[in-house]
Structure formats: structure tokens, C-alpha cells
């Protein structure tokens, strides 16, 4: 018997507007886009922020089939959730077929999402017109409370509290349930109840965590977003197993998101802060939710010092090469071979020796366990750690 496994990939996790500030590299600057591959091979895309472009450039047609069908759920029409559409290259390939799901906006009327496509690519906003998009596109309207089946999977939509409306989606697959609740603010009894229904018993509950609890009570009240504390509260009330903090504020640096994550982990056992490139598997043996973090991304870190050779071009156009010390560099995480089996999601202290200007220095890092695999060495486990400071 094969175990059903679903794979959830995060292509964009930033709210409101993309960021390219180096202080936001580690969690990533693309706006919302997720991909869920269900055990039956059905491919879902959740939202079409700028992360969609990255997904398109690494496109693998679902099932490798001749007509590749993909189901795209769009939560609402704010820029950060639709801005990747014109840059999604698979839309320009004839054999592809896309089924779009979204609600009828009272501001747009019938075929709201279709109108969004046309408006985004209208002159003088975009150089290429709609006729270049040769993939088949089908549009389906969904309303809060609607349920539908796609393959073996059940999708339920619920209204959330957000200016001009936003849908949350719950996707139940044979490997587990994902609740996607971006862009929502607590404080409306009926819509708060909808959020709990979406998250009820979910294996993964992805929630808006744009603001701090203090901001949410004061300067950002009424802006349509939530906090890590509200997410933890709802996750507990709804019996969700893992909370994913999502839609990070464009002004939140990696270190600020680290701090948010640390606080959230004191309130709820299993929390991740969504980061671009993160892949979560559901239904893997042992029935645990496991996350795999992007390993190549580097981030700023004060303690490390590495001897480096730097090559470049000067302002005057001359090539140069020089030796220097790089003082701000580190990896986001590490894979560590351990005899002991640490608890998933538990905290680890990692002390490393790093070469410095004054000899070898000790580098202390705090992180948490996101993944445990059988190690290459007998009796060892390969433990994936993400550093939080
Ligand atoms: Zn948003
Ligand atoms: Zn929004």
C-alpha cells in the first residue's frame, strides 16, 4: 500500500507589495502564491502574486500529460494576489488548461476574474495583449459556503473579514487538510466563526500574520489583517495541528519575522513562519508534517566572519579583485547528523567554530527542528534546523 502524500510549496509569502530589501531576503519578497500537489496528482495554485512567476519558470506540467490541467484559486482582487498573472509563462502555452476559481466582486460584476485579466493587460499598462495568452482558461465563480470536488479533493470556500471581501479556502486531500486564510482581520463574529470552520482540525492552517498584536489594536486596526497571536488563538480553538504565519509585512525584516515566530512558538506548539521556497509534505510516514527550507539562501548574521576574495567592476569600468573579510553572512539553517532524535519543532542550540580575524571564534545559534530523516550513518538521524537568531 502506498501512503498518500501531498506537497505544499510556498512561492510567495510577502503581503501588500513585493520587497527586494536585503533585510527581507531570507523569508522572501514575492507576494502570495502557493502550490499544492494532491496525492491524486491534481495541481492547485493558491493566489497569483509575484511568486507565480517563479512557479512558471520552474513549471512542470501536472501529470506530465499532454493537456495539463491546473486549478487556480484566487482569494480576492487586491494587487498582491493577482499581480503575477501576466508574468506566468504557462499561460502562453497552448496545451495548458487552467481552471480559475474566484468570487463575483460587486465592484466588477460578472466574470470578475476574467475582467481582472483583461484590465491588467489593457493598454497602456502592459505591452502584450490578451491574444498572446494561448492556454485554455476557464472561469468559475464561487461564493462563501460553496463546496466543490476536484479529483479526490474537496474544496470549501468561506468569506473572511477583509476590505472588498476575501475568500478563505479549505482543501481536504486524502493526505491531509490545508486551510488557506490569507488577508483577514479578527473582530466580526460571523466571519471569525468562518475562519474557525476553515481551520477546524486542519493539518496546516495558513493565516495572515502581517501585524504585531500591538499594531492590530492601534494604528493598523481596520486595515484587514491579523497577527501571530490571533493565528495561535484560532489554531488552538479550531484544533489545527500546525500554524503557518503568512503575508509578512513588507516592512518586517527577517529579524522581525524571527522575533514574531519566537513569540508565536511560546503560544502554540507547532508554528512555522512561511518562507519563500519552503516545501511542506503532508501524510508522510509517521503522519507528521515536515517542512523543507530552501538551503541556498544566505542571510545577514553578525557573528560570522569569513575570509573572502571579491571580484567586481569599478565605477570607472575596470575589473578588480581584492581580499577582505565578510562579516555578515550565514545560512538560514543546517542539516545536522545526530545520534539523538530531537523532537520535531523543538528548539536546538547550535555552537559552531567560525574562523575570524582574531582566530577561531565560537558562533552560537538558536534554531528549531523542522525535519528529521534517516541519516546516512547508521544509528544517526539527519536533523534539519532553521535558525531563528
Ligand atoms: Zn494581501
Ligand atoms: Zn487584500
Short mmCIF file of N, CA and C in Angstrom, two decimals, residues 41-199:
data_model
loop_
_atom_site.label_atom_id
_atom_site.label_comp_id
_atom_site.label_asym_id
_atom_site.label_seq_id
_atom_site.Cartn_x
_atom_site.Cartn_y
_atom_site.Cartn_z
N UNK A 41 -2.47 13.71 -7.84
CA UNK A 41 -1.75 14.41 -8.91
C UNK A 41 -2.39 15.75 -9.28
N UNK A 42 -3.56 16.06 -8.72
CA UNK A 42 -4.20 17.34 -9.04
C UNK A 42 -3.31 18.47 -8.55
N UNK A 43 -3.10 19.45 -9.44
CA UNK A 43 -2.28 20.61 -9.06
C UNK A 43 -3.17 21.80 -8.78
N UNK A 44 -3.02 22.35 -7.57
CA UNK A 44 -3.73 23.57 -7.20
C UNK A 44 -2.71 24.70 -7.07
N UNK A 45 -3.13 25.89 -7.46
CA UNK A 45 -2.34 27.09 -7.17
C UNK A 45 -3.23 27.99 -6.35
N UNK A 46 -2.70 28.52 -5.25
CA UNK A 46 -3.46 29.41 -4.40
C UNK A 46 -2.90 30.81 -4.54
N UNK A 47 -3.65 31.68 -5.13
CA UNK A 47 -3.30 33.08 -5.37
C UNK A 47 -2.21 33.26 -6.42
N UNK A 48 -2.24 34.45 -7.02
CA UNK A 48 -1.39 34.73 -8.18
C UNK A 48 -0.54 35.97 -7.95
N UNK A 49 0.08 36.06 -6.78
CA UNK A 49 1.04 37.15 -6.52
C UNK A 49 2.30 36.95 -7.34
N UNK A 50 3.31 37.76 -7.08
CA UNK A 50 4.52 37.70 -7.91
C UNK A 50 5.26 36.37 -7.79
N UNK A 51 4.99 35.60 -6.75
CA UNK A 51 5.58 34.27 -6.63
C UNK A 51 5.19 33.37 -7.79
N UNK A 52 4.07 33.68 -8.45
CA UNK A 52 3.58 32.88 -9.58
C UNK A 52 4.58 32.86 -10.74
N UNK A 53 5.30 33.94 -10.91
CA UNK A 53 6.29 33.99 -11.99
C UNK A 53 7.38 32.93 -11.78
N UNK A 54 7.83 32.81 -10.52
CA UNK A 54 8.85 31.82 -10.19
C UNK A 54 8.33 30.41 -10.44
N UNK A 55 7.09 30.17 -10.03
CA UNK A 55 6.48 28.86 -10.27
C UNK A 55 6.46 28.58 -11.77
N UNK A 56 6.10 29.58 -12.55
CA UNK A 56 6.03 29.43 -14.00
C UNK A 56 7.38 29.10 -14.62
N UNK A 57 8.43 29.72 -14.09
CA UNK A 57 9.74 29.49 -14.70
C UNK A 57 10.30 28.12 -14.33
N UNK A 58 9.76 27.50 -13.29
CA UNK A 58 10.19 26.11 -12.96
C UNK A 58 9.06 25.13 -13.25
N UNK A 59 8.21 25.51 -14.18
CA UNK A 59 6.98 24.77 -14.45
C UNK A 59 7.22 23.32 -14.84
N UNK A 60 6.53 22.45 -14.13
CA UNK A 60 6.46 21.05 -14.53
C UNK A 60 4.99 20.77 -14.71
N UNK A 61 4.59 20.47 -15.92
CA UNK A 61 3.17 20.26 -16.19
C UNK A 61 2.65 19.12 -15.33
N UNK A 62 1.47 19.29 -14.72
CA UNK A 62 0.93 18.25 -13.85
C UNK A 62 0.73 16.94 -14.60
N UNK A 63 1.10 15.86 -13.96
CA UNK A 63 0.97 14.51 -14.51
C UNK A 63 1.77 14.29 -15.79
N UNK A 64 2.54 15.31 -16.19
CA UNK A 64 3.31 15.20 -17.42
C UNK A 64 2.44 14.99 -18.65
N UNK A 65 1.14 15.26 -18.49
CA UNK A 65 0.18 14.93 -19.55
C UNK A 65 0.22 15.91 -20.72
N UNK A 66 -0.46 15.55 -21.80
CA UNK A 66 -0.48 16.39 -23.00
C UNK A 66 -1.29 17.65 -22.72
N UNK A 67 -2.48 17.45 -22.15
CA UNK A 67 -3.24 18.61 -21.72
C UNK A 67 -3.04 18.72 -20.22
N UNK A 68 -2.31 19.73 -19.82
CA UNK A 68 -2.01 19.88 -18.41
C UNK A 68 -3.07 20.77 -17.77
N UNK A 69 -3.79 20.19 -16.81
CA UNK A 69 -4.86 20.95 -16.15
C UNK A 69 -4.42 21.41 -14.78
N UNK A 70 -4.65 22.66 -14.50
CA UNK A 70 -4.30 23.21 -13.20
C UNK A 70 -5.48 24.00 -12.66
N UNK A 71 -5.68 23.91 -11.35
CA UNK A 71 -6.81 24.60 -10.72
C UNK A 71 -6.27 25.74 -9.86
N UNK A 72 -6.69 26.94 -10.20
CA UNK A 72 -6.15 28.14 -9.54
C UNK A 72 -7.23 28.83 -8.72
N UNK A 73 -7.01 28.89 -7.40
CA UNK A 73 -7.98 29.52 -6.51
C UNK A 73 -7.48 30.91 -6.15
N UNK A 74 -8.30 31.91 -6.44
CA UNK A 74 -7.89 33.29 -6.17
C UNK A 74 -8.74 33.83 -5.03
N UNK A 75 -8.09 34.29 -3.96
CA UNK A 75 -8.83 34.68 -2.75
C UNK A 75 -9.54 36.02 -2.92
N UNK A 76 -8.91 36.98 -3.61
CA UNK A 76 -9.52 38.29 -3.84
C UNK A 76 -8.67 39.07 -4.84
N UNK A 77 -9.08 40.32 -5.12
CA UNK A 77 -8.51 41.03 -6.26
C UNK A 77 -7.51 42.13 -5.89
N UNK A 78 -7.06 42.16 -4.67
CA UNK A 78 -6.02 43.14 -4.33
C UNK A 78 -4.75 42.79 -5.11
N UNK A 79 -4.00 43.85 -5.47
CA UNK A 79 -2.84 43.69 -6.34
C UNK A 79 -1.92 42.54 -5.97
N UNK A 80 -1.62 42.45 -4.67
CA UNK A 80 -0.61 41.46 -4.26
C UNK A 80 -1.05 40.02 -4.52
N UNK A 81 -2.34 39.81 -4.88
CA UNK A 81 -2.82 38.44 -5.11
C UNK A 81 -3.06 38.13 -6.59
N UNK A 82 -2.90 39.14 -7.44
CA UNK A 82 -3.15 38.92 -8.88
C UNK A 82 -1.99 39.37 -9.77
N UNK A 83 -1.01 40.02 -9.18
CA UNK A 83 -0.02 40.73 -9.96
C UNK A 83 0.93 39.81 -10.74
N UNK A 84 0.95 38.52 -10.42
CA UNK A 84 1.82 37.60 -11.14
C UNK A 84 1.21 37.08 -12.44
N UNK A 85 -0.09 37.28 -12.64
CA UNK A 85 -0.79 36.65 -13.77
C UNK A 85 -0.14 36.93 -15.13
N UNK A 86 0.11 38.18 -15.48
CA UNK A 86 0.66 38.42 -16.84
C UNK A 86 2.07 37.85 -17.02
N UNK A 87 2.73 37.49 -15.90
CA UNK A 87 4.13 37.02 -15.98
C UNK A 87 4.23 35.50 -15.77
N UNK A 88 3.09 34.82 -15.85
CA UNK A 88 3.06 33.37 -15.63
C UNK A 88 3.17 32.69 -17.00
N UNK A 89 4.38 32.25 -17.33
CA UNK A 89 4.65 31.78 -18.70
C UNK A 89 3.77 30.62 -19.17
N UNK A 90 3.34 29.68 -18.29
CA UNK A 90 2.49 28.59 -18.79
C UNK A 90 1.16 29.07 -19.38
N UNK A 91 0.76 30.31 -19.10
CA UNK A 91 -0.47 30.84 -19.72
C UNK A 91 -0.28 31.11 -21.21
N UNK A 92 0.97 31.13 -21.65
CA UNK A 92 1.25 31.42 -23.05
C UNK A 92 1.54 30.14 -23.85
N UNK A 93 1.21 28.98 -23.24
CA UNK A 93 1.47 27.69 -23.89
C UNK A 93 0.14 27.01 -24.19
N UNK A 94 -0.06 26.69 -25.47
CA UNK A 94 -1.37 26.26 -25.94
C UNK A 94 -1.92 25.01 -25.26
N UNK A 95 -1.06 24.05 -24.96
CA UNK A 95 -1.55 22.78 -24.41
C UNK A 95 -2.02 22.86 -22.97
N UNK A 96 -1.73 23.93 -22.30
CA UNK A 96 -2.11 24.04 -20.89
C UNK A 96 -3.57 24.47 -20.74
N UNK A 97 -4.17 23.99 -19.65
CA UNK A 97 -5.56 24.35 -19.37
C UNK A 97 -5.68 24.77 -17.92
N UNK A 98 -6.23 25.95 -17.72
CA UNK A 98 -6.34 26.48 -16.36
C UNK A 98 -7.80 26.70 -15.97
N UNK A 99 -8.12 26.23 -14.77
CA UNK A 99 -9.46 26.45 -14.22
C UNK A 99 -9.30 27.44 -13.07
N UNK A 100 -9.87 28.63 -13.26
CA UNK A 100 -9.77 29.67 -12.23
C UNK A 100 -11.05 29.70 -11.40
N UNK A 101 -10.86 29.87 -10.08
CA UNK A 101 -12.00 29.96 -9.17
C UNK A 101 -11.87 31.25 -8.37
N UNK A 102 -12.93 32.05 -8.34
CA UNK A 102 -12.91 33.26 -7.52
C UNK A 102 -14.34 33.79 -7.40
N UNK A 103 -14.52 34.81 -6.60
CA UNK A 103 -15.88 35.28 -6.36
C UNK A 103 -16.28 36.43 -7.29
N UNK A 104 -17.60 36.65 -7.37
CA UNK A 104 -18.11 37.78 -8.14
C UNK A 104 -18.02 39.03 -7.28
N UNK A 105 -17.17 39.95 -7.66
CA UNK A 105 -16.99 41.17 -6.89
C UNK A 105 -18.10 42.15 -7.24
N UNK A 106 -18.64 42.82 -6.21
CA UNK A 106 -19.70 43.79 -6.52
C UNK A 106 -19.15 45.01 -7.26
N UNK A 107 -17.84 45.15 -7.25
CA UNK A 107 -17.23 46.27 -7.96
C UNK A 107 -16.96 45.93 -9.43
N UNK A 108 -16.91 44.65 -9.74
CA UNK A 108 -16.58 44.22 -11.10
C UNK A 108 -17.76 43.55 -11.81
N UNK A 109 -18.64 42.91 -11.05
CA UNK A 109 -19.78 42.23 -11.66
C UNK A 109 -19.41 40.87 -12.22
N UNK A 110 -20.20 40.44 -13.23
CA UNK A 110 -20.00 39.10 -13.81
C UNK A 110 -18.57 38.90 -14.31
N UNK A 111 -18.12 37.67 -14.27
CA UNK A 111 -16.78 37.32 -14.78
C UNK A 111 -15.70 38.22 -14.19
N UNK A 112 -15.77 38.41 -12.89
CA UNK A 112 -14.83 39.34 -12.24
C UNK A 112 -13.37 39.03 -12.57
N UNK A 113 -12.99 37.77 -12.44
CA UNK A 113 -11.57 37.44 -12.62
C UNK A 113 -11.14 37.60 -14.08
N UNK A 114 -12.08 37.27 -14.99
CA UNK A 114 -11.79 37.45 -16.41
C UNK A 114 -11.52 38.93 -16.70
N UNK A 115 -12.31 39.77 -16.06
CA UNK A 115 -12.12 41.22 -16.23
C UNK A 115 -10.77 41.68 -15.66
N UNK A 116 -10.37 41.03 -14.57
CA UNK A 116 -9.08 41.37 -13.97
C UNK A 116 -7.95 41.09 -14.98
N UNK A 117 -8.04 39.94 -15.64
CA UNK A 117 -7.05 39.58 -16.67
C UNK A 117 -6.98 40.67 -17.73
N UNK A 118 -8.17 41.03 -18.23
CA UNK A 118 -8.22 41.99 -19.34
C UNK A 118 -7.72 43.36 -18.90
N UNK A 119 -8.10 43.74 -17.68
CA UNK A 119 -7.70 45.07 -17.19
C UNK A 119 -6.19 45.14 -16.98
N UNK A 120 -5.62 44.04 -16.45
CA UNK A 120 -4.18 44.05 -16.18
C UNK A 120 -3.37 44.16 -17.46
N UNK A 121 -3.94 43.60 -18.54
CA UNK A 121 -3.18 43.57 -19.78
C UNK A 121 -3.68 44.61 -20.78
N UNK A 122 -4.53 45.52 -20.31
CA UNK A 122 -5.04 46.56 -21.20
C UNK A 122 -3.95 47.60 -21.46
N UNK A 123 -4.08 48.28 -22.58
CA UNK A 123 -3.15 49.38 -22.88
C UNK A 123 -3.50 50.58 -22.00
N UNK A 124 -2.62 51.37 -21.47
CA UNK A 124 -1.17 51.29 -21.66
C UNK A 124 -0.46 50.65 -20.49
N UNK A 125 -1.08 49.65 -19.85
CA UNK A 125 -0.47 49.05 -18.66
C UNK A 125 0.45 47.88 -18.95
N UNK A 126 0.31 47.28 -20.15
CA UNK A 126 1.07 46.06 -20.43
C UNK A 126 1.35 46.00 -21.93
N UNK A 127 2.56 45.55 -22.31
CA UNK A 127 2.94 45.64 -23.73
C UNK A 127 2.29 44.60 -24.65
N UNK A 128 1.85 43.48 -24.07
CA UNK A 128 1.33 42.40 -24.91
C UNK A 128 -0.17 42.27 -24.66
N UNK A 129 -0.95 42.03 -25.71
CA UNK A 129 -2.39 41.93 -25.44
C UNK A 129 -2.81 40.49 -25.18
N UNK A 130 -4.05 40.33 -24.74
CA UNK A 130 -4.58 39.05 -24.27
C UNK A 130 -4.47 37.92 -25.29
N UNK A 131 -4.47 38.28 -26.60
CA UNK A 131 -4.49 37.22 -27.62
C UNK A 131 -3.22 36.36 -27.55
N UNK A 132 -2.16 36.86 -26.92
CA UNK A 132 -0.92 36.09 -26.79
C UNK A 132 -1.07 34.95 -25.78
N UNK A 133 -2.07 35.06 -24.93
CA UNK A 133 -2.27 34.01 -23.90
C UNK A 133 -3.02 32.85 -24.52
N UNK A 134 -2.28 31.85 -24.98
CA UNK A 134 -2.93 30.81 -25.78
C UNK A 134 -3.41 29.61 -24.96
N UNK A 135 -3.08 29.55 -23.69
CA UNK A 135 -3.59 28.43 -22.87
C UNK A 135 -5.11 28.56 -22.71
N UNK A 136 -5.76 27.41 -22.51
CA UNK A 136 -7.22 27.45 -22.27
C UNK A 136 -7.46 27.97 -20.86
N UNK A 137 -8.43 28.88 -20.76
CA UNK A 137 -8.74 29.44 -19.44
C UNK A 137 -10.23 29.31 -19.20
N UNK A 138 -10.57 28.68 -18.08
CA UNK A 138 -11.98 28.56 -17.70
C UNK A 138 -12.17 29.24 -16.36
N UNK A 139 -13.27 29.98 -16.24
CA UNK A 139 -13.50 30.74 -15.02
C UNK A 139 -14.75 30.24 -14.32
N UNK A 140 -14.63 29.99 -13.03
CA UNK A 140 -15.79 29.54 -12.26
C UNK A 140 -15.96 30.46 -11.06
N UNK A 141 -17.21 30.90 -10.86
CA UNK A 141 -17.49 31.74 -9.70
C UNK A 141 -17.78 30.87 -8.49
N UNK A 142 -17.18 31.21 -7.38
CA UNK A 142 -17.50 30.53 -6.13
C UNK A 142 -17.92 31.58 -5.10
N UNK A 143 -18.75 31.15 -4.18
CA UNK A 143 -19.27 32.05 -3.15
C UNK A 143 -18.88 31.46 -1.79
N UNK A 144 -18.89 32.29 -0.77
CA UNK A 144 -18.65 31.78 0.58
C UNK A 144 -19.66 30.70 0.92
N UNK A 145 -19.20 29.60 1.51
CA UNK A 145 -20.08 28.48 1.85
C UNK A 145 -20.13 27.40 0.78
N UNK A 146 -19.66 27.71 -0.44
CA UNK A 146 -19.66 26.71 -1.52
C UNK A 146 -18.63 25.62 -1.27
N UNK A 147 -18.98 24.42 -1.73
CA UNK A 147 -18.04 23.30 -1.70
C UNK A 147 -17.97 22.70 -3.09
N UNK A 148 -16.82 22.25 -3.51
CA UNK A 148 -16.74 21.55 -4.78
C UNK A 148 -15.68 20.47 -4.72
N UNK A 149 -15.79 19.51 -5.64
CA UNK A 149 -14.84 18.40 -5.69
C UNK A 149 -13.95 18.55 -6.90
N UNK A 150 -12.67 18.40 -6.71
CA UNK A 150 -11.74 18.35 -7.85
C UNK A 150 -10.90 17.10 -7.64
N UNK A 151 -11.07 16.13 -8.52
CA UNK A 151 -10.41 14.83 -8.31
C UNK A 151 -10.90 14.24 -7.01
N UNK A 152 -9.94 13.79 -6.19
CA UNK A 152 -10.33 13.19 -4.89
C UNK A 152 -10.43 14.25 -3.79
N UNK A 153 -10.31 15.49 -4.16
CA UNK A 153 -10.16 16.54 -3.16
C UNK A 153 -11.41 17.41 -3.04
N UNK A 154 -11.68 17.81 -1.78
CA UNK A 154 -12.86 18.65 -1.53
C UNK A 154 -12.39 20.05 -1.15
N UNK A 155 -12.98 21.03 -1.83
CA UNK A 155 -12.62 22.42 -1.57
C UNK A 155 -13.83 23.14 -1.00
N UNK A 156 -13.62 23.87 0.08
CA UNK A 156 -14.69 24.68 0.66
C UNK A 156 -14.21 26.12 0.75
N UNK A 157 -15.09 27.05 0.35
CA UNK A 157 -14.74 28.48 0.41
C UNK A 157 -15.53 29.14 1.54
N UNK A 158 -14.91 30.09 2.22
CA UNK A 158 -15.60 30.84 3.28
C UNK A 158 -15.19 32.31 3.20
N UNK A 159 -16.17 33.18 3.46
CA UNK A 159 -15.85 34.61 3.49
C UNK A 159 -15.00 34.95 4.71
N UNK A 160 -14.05 35.84 4.50
CA UNK A 160 -13.23 36.34 5.60
C UNK A 160 -13.39 37.85 5.71
N UNK A 161 -13.00 38.40 6.85
CA UNK A 161 -13.16 39.83 7.10
C UNK A 161 -12.00 40.63 6.50
N UNK A 162 -12.27 41.26 5.34
CA UNK A 162 -11.22 41.98 4.62
C UNK A 162 -11.90 43.02 3.73
N UNK A 163 -11.34 44.21 3.57
CA UNK A 163 -11.97 45.23 2.73
C UNK A 163 -12.23 44.72 1.31
N UNK A 164 -13.42 44.91 0.81
CA UNK A 164 -13.91 44.45 -0.51
C UNK A 164 -14.00 42.92 -0.62
N UNK A 165 -13.88 42.22 0.51
CA UNK A 165 -14.10 40.78 0.54
C UNK A 165 -12.88 39.95 0.22
N UNK A 166 -12.82 38.77 0.84
CA UNK A 166 -11.73 37.83 0.58
C UNK A 166 -12.25 36.45 0.95
N UNK A 167 -11.91 35.45 0.12
CA UNK A 167 -12.31 34.08 0.42
C UNK A 167 -11.14 33.32 1.05
N UNK A 168 -11.47 32.50 2.06
CA UNK A 168 -10.51 31.54 2.56
C UNK A 168 -10.85 30.20 1.94
N UNK A 169 -9.85 29.35 1.71
CA UNK A 169 -10.11 28.04 1.11
C UNK A 169 -9.61 26.92 2.02
N UNK A 170 -10.43 25.89 2.10
CA UNK A 170 -10.04 24.68 2.81
C UNK A 170 -9.97 23.57 1.79
N UNK A 171 -8.83 22.92 1.71
CA UNK A 171 -8.67 21.84 0.73
C UNK A 171 -8.41 20.55 1.49
N UNK A 172 -9.35 19.63 1.36
CA UNK A 172 -9.22 18.33 2.03
C UNK A 172 -8.73 17.31 1.02
N UNK A 173 -7.54 16.76 1.26
CA UNK A 173 -6.99 15.73 0.37
C UNK A 173 -6.86 14.44 1.19
N UNK A 174 -6.70 13.30 0.52
CA UNK A 174 -6.53 12.05 1.27
C UNK A 174 -5.28 12.06 2.17
N UNK A 175 -4.35 12.97 1.92
CA UNK A 175 -3.14 13.03 2.75
C UNK A 175 -3.27 14.00 3.92
N UNK A 176 -4.30 14.81 3.90
CA UNK A 176 -4.46 15.80 4.96
C UNK A 176 -5.14 17.06 4.45
N UNK A 177 -5.41 17.96 5.37
CA UNK A 177 -6.19 19.15 5.05
C UNK A 177 -5.36 20.42 5.20
N UNK A 178 -5.46 21.28 4.18
CA UNK A 178 -4.79 22.58 4.22
C UNK A 178 -5.86 23.67 4.28
N UNK A 179 -5.75 24.58 5.24
CA UNK A 179 -6.65 25.73 5.30
C UNK A 179 -5.84 26.97 4.97
N UNK A 180 -6.26 27.68 3.94
CA UNK A 180 -5.52 28.87 3.48
C UNK A 180 -6.36 30.10 3.78
N UNK A 181 -5.93 30.86 4.78
CA UNK A 181 -6.68 32.05 5.20
C UNK A 181 -5.73 33.25 5.23
N UNK A 182 -5.48 33.78 4.04
CA UNK A 182 -4.66 34.98 3.98
C UNK A 182 -5.59 36.17 4.19
N UNK A 183 -5.09 37.36 4.30
CA UNK A 183 -5.87 38.60 4.34
C UNK A 183 -7.18 38.51 5.12
N UNK A 184 -7.08 38.54 6.43
CA UNK A 184 -8.29 38.60 7.25
C UNK A 184 -7.99 39.28 8.57
N UNK A 185 -8.99 39.96 9.10
CA UNK A 185 -8.84 40.67 10.37
C UNK A 185 -9.88 40.15 11.35
N UNK A 186 -9.47 39.89 12.60
CA UNK A 186 -10.45 39.43 13.58
C UNK A 186 -11.37 40.57 14.01
N UNK A 187 -12.54 40.22 14.56
CA UNK A 187 -13.41 41.25 15.12
C UNK A 187 -14.83 41.23 14.60
N UNK A 188 -15.14 40.38 13.61
CA UNK A 188 -16.50 40.24 13.12
C UNK A 188 -16.93 38.82 13.49
N UNK A 189 -17.93 38.72 14.40
CA UNK A 189 -18.27 37.42 14.99
C UNK A 189 -18.55 36.35 13.93
N UNK A 190 -19.34 36.69 12.92
CA UNK A 190 -19.71 35.69 11.90
C UNK A 190 -18.48 35.25 11.09
N UNK A 191 -17.69 36.23 10.68
CA UNK A 191 -16.53 35.92 9.85
C UNK A 191 -15.42 35.24 10.67
N UNK A 192 -15.34 35.58 11.95
CA UNK A 192 -14.39 34.88 12.84
C UNK A 192 -14.76 33.39 12.94
N UNK A 193 -16.08 33.15 12.97
CA UNK A 193 -16.57 31.76 13.02
C UNK A 193 -16.21 31.03 11.72
N UNK A 194 -16.36 31.74 10.58
CA UNK A 194 -15.96 31.15 9.29
C UNK A 194 -14.49 30.71 9.32
N UNK A 195 -13.65 31.56 9.90
CA UNK A 195 -12.22 31.25 9.96
C UNK A 195 -11.98 29.98 10.77
N UNK A 196 -12.68 29.87 11.90
CA UNK A 196 -12.52 28.66 12.73
C UNK A 196 -13.02 27.42 11.99
N UNK A 197 -14.11 27.59 11.20
CA UNK A 197 -14.61 26.44 10.41
C UNK A 197 -13.57 26.01 9.37
N UNK A 198 -12.96 26.99 8.73
CA UNK A 198 -11.92 26.66 7.74
C UNK A 198 -10.79 25.88 8.38
N UNK A 199 -10.40 26.32 9.59
CA UNK A 199 -9.21 25.77 10.24
C UNK A 199 -9.48 24.51 11.05
#
